[in-house]
Coordinates of N, CA and C and ligand atoms in Angstrom, one line a residue:
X1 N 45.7 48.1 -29.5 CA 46.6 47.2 -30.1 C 47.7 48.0 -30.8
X2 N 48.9 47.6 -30.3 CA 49.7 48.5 -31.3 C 50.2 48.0 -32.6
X3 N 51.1 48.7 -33.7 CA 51.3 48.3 -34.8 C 52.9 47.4 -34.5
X4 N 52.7 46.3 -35.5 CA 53.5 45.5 -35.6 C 54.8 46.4 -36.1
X5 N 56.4 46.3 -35.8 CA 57.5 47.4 -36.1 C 57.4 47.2 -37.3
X6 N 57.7 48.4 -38.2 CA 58.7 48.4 -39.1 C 59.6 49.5 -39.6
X7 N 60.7 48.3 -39.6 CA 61.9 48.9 -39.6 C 62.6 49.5 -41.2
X8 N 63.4 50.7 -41.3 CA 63.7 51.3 -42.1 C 65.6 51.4 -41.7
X9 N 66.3 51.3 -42.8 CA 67.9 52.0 -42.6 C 67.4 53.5 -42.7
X10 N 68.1 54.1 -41.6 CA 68.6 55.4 -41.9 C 69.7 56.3 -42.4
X11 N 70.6 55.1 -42.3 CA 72.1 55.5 -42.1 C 73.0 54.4 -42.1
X12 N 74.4 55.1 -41.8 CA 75.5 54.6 -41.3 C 75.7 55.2 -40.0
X13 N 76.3 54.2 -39.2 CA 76.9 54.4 -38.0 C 77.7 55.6 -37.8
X14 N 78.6 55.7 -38.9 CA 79.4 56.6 -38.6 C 78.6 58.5 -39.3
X15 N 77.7 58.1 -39.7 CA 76.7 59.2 -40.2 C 76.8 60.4 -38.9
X16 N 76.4 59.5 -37.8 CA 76.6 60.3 -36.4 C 77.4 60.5 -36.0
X17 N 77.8 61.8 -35.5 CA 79.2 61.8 -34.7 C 78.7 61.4 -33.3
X18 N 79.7 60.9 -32.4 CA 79.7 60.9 -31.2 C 79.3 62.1 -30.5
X19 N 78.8 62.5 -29.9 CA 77.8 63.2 -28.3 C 77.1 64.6 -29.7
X20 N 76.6 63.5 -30.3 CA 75.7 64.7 -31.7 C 74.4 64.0 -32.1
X21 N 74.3 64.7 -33.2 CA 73.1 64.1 -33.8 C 72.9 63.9 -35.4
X22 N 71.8 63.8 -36.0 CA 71.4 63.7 -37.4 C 70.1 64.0 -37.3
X23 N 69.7 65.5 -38.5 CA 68.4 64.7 -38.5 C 67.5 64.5 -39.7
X24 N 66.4 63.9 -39.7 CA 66.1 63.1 -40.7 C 64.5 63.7 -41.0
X25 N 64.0 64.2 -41.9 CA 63.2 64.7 -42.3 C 62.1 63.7 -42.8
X26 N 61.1 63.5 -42.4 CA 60.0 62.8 -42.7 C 58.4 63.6 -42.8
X27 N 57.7 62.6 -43.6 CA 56.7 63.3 -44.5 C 55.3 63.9 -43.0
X28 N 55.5 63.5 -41.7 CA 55.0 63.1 -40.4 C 55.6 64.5 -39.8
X29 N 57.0 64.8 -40.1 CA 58.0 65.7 -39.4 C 58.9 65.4 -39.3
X30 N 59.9 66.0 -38.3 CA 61.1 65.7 -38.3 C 61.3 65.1 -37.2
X31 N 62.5 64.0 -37.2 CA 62.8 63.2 -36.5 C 65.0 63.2 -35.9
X32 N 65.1 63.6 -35.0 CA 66.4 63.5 -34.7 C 67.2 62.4 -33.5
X33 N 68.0 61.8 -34.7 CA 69.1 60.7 -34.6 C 69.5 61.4 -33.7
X34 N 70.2 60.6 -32.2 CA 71.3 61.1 -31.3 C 72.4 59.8 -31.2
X35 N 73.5 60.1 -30.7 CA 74.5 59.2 -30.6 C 75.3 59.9 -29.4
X36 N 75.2 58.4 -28.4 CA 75.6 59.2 -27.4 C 77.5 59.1 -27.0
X37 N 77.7 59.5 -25.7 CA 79.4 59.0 -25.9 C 79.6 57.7 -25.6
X38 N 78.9 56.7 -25.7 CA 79.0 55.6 -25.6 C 78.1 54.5 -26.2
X39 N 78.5 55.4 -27.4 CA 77.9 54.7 -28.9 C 76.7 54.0 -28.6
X40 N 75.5 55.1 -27.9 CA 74.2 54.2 -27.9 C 73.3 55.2 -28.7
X41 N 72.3 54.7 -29.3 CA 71.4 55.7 -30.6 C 69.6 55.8 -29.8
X42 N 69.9 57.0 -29.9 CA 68.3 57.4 -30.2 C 67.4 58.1 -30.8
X43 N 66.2 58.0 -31.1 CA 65.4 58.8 -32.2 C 64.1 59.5 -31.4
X44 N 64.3 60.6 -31.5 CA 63.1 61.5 -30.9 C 62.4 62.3 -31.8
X45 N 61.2 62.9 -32.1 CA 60.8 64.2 -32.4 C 61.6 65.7 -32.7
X46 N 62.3 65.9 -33.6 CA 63.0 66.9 -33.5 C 62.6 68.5 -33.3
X47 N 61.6 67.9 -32.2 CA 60.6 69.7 -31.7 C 60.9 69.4 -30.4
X48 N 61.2 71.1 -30.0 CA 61.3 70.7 -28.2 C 59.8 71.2 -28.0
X49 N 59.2 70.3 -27.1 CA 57.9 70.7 -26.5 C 57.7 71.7 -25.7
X50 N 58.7 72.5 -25.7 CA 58.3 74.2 -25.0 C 57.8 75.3 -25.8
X51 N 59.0 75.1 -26.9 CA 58.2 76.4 -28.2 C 58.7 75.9 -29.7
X52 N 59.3 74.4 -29.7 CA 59.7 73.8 -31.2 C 60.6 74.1 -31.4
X53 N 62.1 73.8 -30.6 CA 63.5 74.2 -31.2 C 64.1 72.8 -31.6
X54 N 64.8 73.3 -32.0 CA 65.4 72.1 -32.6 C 66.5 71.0 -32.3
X55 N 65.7 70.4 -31.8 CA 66.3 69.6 -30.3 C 67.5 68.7 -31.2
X56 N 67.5 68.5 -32.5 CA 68.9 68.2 -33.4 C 69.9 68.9 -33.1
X57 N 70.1 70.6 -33.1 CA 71.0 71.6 -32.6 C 71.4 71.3 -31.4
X58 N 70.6 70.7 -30.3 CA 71.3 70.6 -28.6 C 73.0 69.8 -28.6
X59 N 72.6 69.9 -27.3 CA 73.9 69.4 -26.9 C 73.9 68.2 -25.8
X60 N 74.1 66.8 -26.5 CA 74.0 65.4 -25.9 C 75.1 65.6 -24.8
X61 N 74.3 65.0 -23.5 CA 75.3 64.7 -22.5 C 74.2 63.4 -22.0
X62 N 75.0 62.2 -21.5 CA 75.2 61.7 -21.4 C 73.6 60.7 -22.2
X63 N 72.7 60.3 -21.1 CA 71.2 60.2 -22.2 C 70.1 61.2 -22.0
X64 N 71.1 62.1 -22.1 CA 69.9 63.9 -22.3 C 70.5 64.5 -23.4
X65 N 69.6 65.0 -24.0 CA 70.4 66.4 -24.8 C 69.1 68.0 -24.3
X66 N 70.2 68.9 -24.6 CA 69.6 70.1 -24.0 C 69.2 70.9 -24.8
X67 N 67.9 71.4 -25.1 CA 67.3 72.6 -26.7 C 68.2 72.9 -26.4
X68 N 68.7 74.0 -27.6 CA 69.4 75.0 -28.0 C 69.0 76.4 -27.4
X69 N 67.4 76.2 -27.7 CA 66.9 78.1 -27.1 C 67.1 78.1 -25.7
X70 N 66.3 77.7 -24.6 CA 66.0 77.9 -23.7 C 66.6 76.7 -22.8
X71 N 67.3 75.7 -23.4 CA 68.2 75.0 -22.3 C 67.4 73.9 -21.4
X72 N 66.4 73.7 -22.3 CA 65.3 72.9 -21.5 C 66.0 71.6 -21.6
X73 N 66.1 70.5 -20.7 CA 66.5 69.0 -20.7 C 65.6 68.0 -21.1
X74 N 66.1 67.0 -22.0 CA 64.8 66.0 -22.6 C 65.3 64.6 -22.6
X75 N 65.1 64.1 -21.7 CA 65.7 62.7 -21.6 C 65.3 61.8 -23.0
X76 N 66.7 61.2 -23.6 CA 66.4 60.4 -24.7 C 65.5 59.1 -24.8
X77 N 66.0 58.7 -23.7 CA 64.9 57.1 -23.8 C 63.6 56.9 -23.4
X78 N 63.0 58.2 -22.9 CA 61.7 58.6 -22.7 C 61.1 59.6 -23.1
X79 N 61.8 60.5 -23.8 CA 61.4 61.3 -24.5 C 60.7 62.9 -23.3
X80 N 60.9 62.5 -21.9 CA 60.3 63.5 -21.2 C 61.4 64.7 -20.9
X81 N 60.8 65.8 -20.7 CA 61.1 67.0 -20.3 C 61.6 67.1 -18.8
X82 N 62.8 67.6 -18.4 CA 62.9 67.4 -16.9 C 62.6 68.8 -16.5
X83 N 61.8 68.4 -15.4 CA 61.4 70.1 -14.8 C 60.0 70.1 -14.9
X84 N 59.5 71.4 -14.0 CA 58.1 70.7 -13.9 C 57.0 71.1 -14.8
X85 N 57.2 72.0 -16.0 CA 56.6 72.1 -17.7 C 57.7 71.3 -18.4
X86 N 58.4 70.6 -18.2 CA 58.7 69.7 -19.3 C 58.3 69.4 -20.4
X87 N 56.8 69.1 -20.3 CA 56.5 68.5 -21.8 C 57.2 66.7 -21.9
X88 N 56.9 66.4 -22.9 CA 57.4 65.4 -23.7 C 57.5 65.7 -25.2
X89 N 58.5 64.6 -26.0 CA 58.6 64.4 -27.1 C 57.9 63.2 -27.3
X90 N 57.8 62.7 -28.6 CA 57.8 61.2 -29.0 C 59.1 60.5 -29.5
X91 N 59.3 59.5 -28.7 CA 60.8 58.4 -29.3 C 60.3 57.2 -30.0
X92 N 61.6 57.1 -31.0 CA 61.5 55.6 -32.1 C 62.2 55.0 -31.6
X93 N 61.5 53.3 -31.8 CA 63.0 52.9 -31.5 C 64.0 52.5 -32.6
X94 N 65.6 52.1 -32.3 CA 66.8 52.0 -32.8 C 67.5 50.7 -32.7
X95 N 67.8 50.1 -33.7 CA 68.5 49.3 -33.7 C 69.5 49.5 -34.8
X96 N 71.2 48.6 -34.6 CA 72.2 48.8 -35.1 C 72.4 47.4 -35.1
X97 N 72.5 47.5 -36.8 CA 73.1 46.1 -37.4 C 74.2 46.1 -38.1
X98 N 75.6 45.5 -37.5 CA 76.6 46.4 -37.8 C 77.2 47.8 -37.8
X99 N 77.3 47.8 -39.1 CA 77.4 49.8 -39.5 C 76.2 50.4 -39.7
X100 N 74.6 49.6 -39.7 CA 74.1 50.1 -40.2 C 72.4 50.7 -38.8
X101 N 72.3 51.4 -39.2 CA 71.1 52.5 -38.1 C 69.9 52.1 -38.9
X102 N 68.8 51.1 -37.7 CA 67.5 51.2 -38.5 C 66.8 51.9 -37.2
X103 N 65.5 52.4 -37.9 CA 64.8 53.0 -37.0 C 63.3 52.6 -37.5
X104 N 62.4 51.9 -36.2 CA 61.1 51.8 -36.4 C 60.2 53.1 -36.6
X105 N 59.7 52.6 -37.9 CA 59.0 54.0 -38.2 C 56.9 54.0 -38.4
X106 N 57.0 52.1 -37.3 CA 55.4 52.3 -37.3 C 54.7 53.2 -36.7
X107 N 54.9 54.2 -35.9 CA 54.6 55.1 -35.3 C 54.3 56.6 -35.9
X108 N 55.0 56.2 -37.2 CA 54.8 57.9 -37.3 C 53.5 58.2 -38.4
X109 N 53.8 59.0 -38.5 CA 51.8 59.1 -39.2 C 51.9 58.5 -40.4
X110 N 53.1 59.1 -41.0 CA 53.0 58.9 -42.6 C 54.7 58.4 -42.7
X111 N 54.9 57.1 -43.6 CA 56.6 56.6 -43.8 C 57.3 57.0 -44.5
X112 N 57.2 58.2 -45.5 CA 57.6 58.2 -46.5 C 58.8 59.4 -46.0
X113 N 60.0 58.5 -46.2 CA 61.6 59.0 -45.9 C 62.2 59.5 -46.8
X114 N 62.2 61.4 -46.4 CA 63.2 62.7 -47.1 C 64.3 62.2 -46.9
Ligands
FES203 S1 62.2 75.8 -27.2 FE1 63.4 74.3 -26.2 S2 63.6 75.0 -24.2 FE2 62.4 76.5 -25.2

């Protein structure tokens, strides 16, 4: 049975830039905000599942962004690795209420937001 959401503000809208990220340090790990070019938000694990880079550093193209080290591809809305060691991450989900970025944080081990 999973846990009932709960949601947390992270932000502002404009916190993110366009085809970038944010990221947001939690007591669980780190977690990285993306915003894509078409102002859609997502929250993944900010470790790449090859050797832990910092998938906040990549570079968002359209709903992928690409580590920084080794150029590995990690689809945002699923959190999988493309290619055939991909790996996965873990994704939050995002909602935008107005200006403002929440992010469900029943998922992560521990809630308490750096
Ligand atoms: S650490 Fe991300 S591709 Fe190697």
């Amino acid at each position: 049975m999973s846990k009932p959401p709960k949601w947390i503000e992270i932000g502002a809208v404009s916190d993110v830039p366009v085809r970038g990220s944010r990221f947001i340090q939690v007591s669980g790990g780190a977690v990285a905000v993306f915003r894509t070019s078409d102002d859609q938000f997502f929250a993944i694990d900010d470790s790449c599942p090859h050797l832990g880079g910092p998938l906040s550093q990549g570079i968002v193209h359209d709903q992928r962004v690409t580590c920084p080290l080794h150029n590995l591809v990690i689809d945002l809305t699923s959190g999988e690795g493309q290619g055939p060691d991909g790996g996965c991450v873990r994704t939050y989900p995002i909602d935008v209420q107005e200006d403002r970025i929440l992010m469900d944080i029943s998922t992560l081990k521990q809630t308490k937001v750096a």
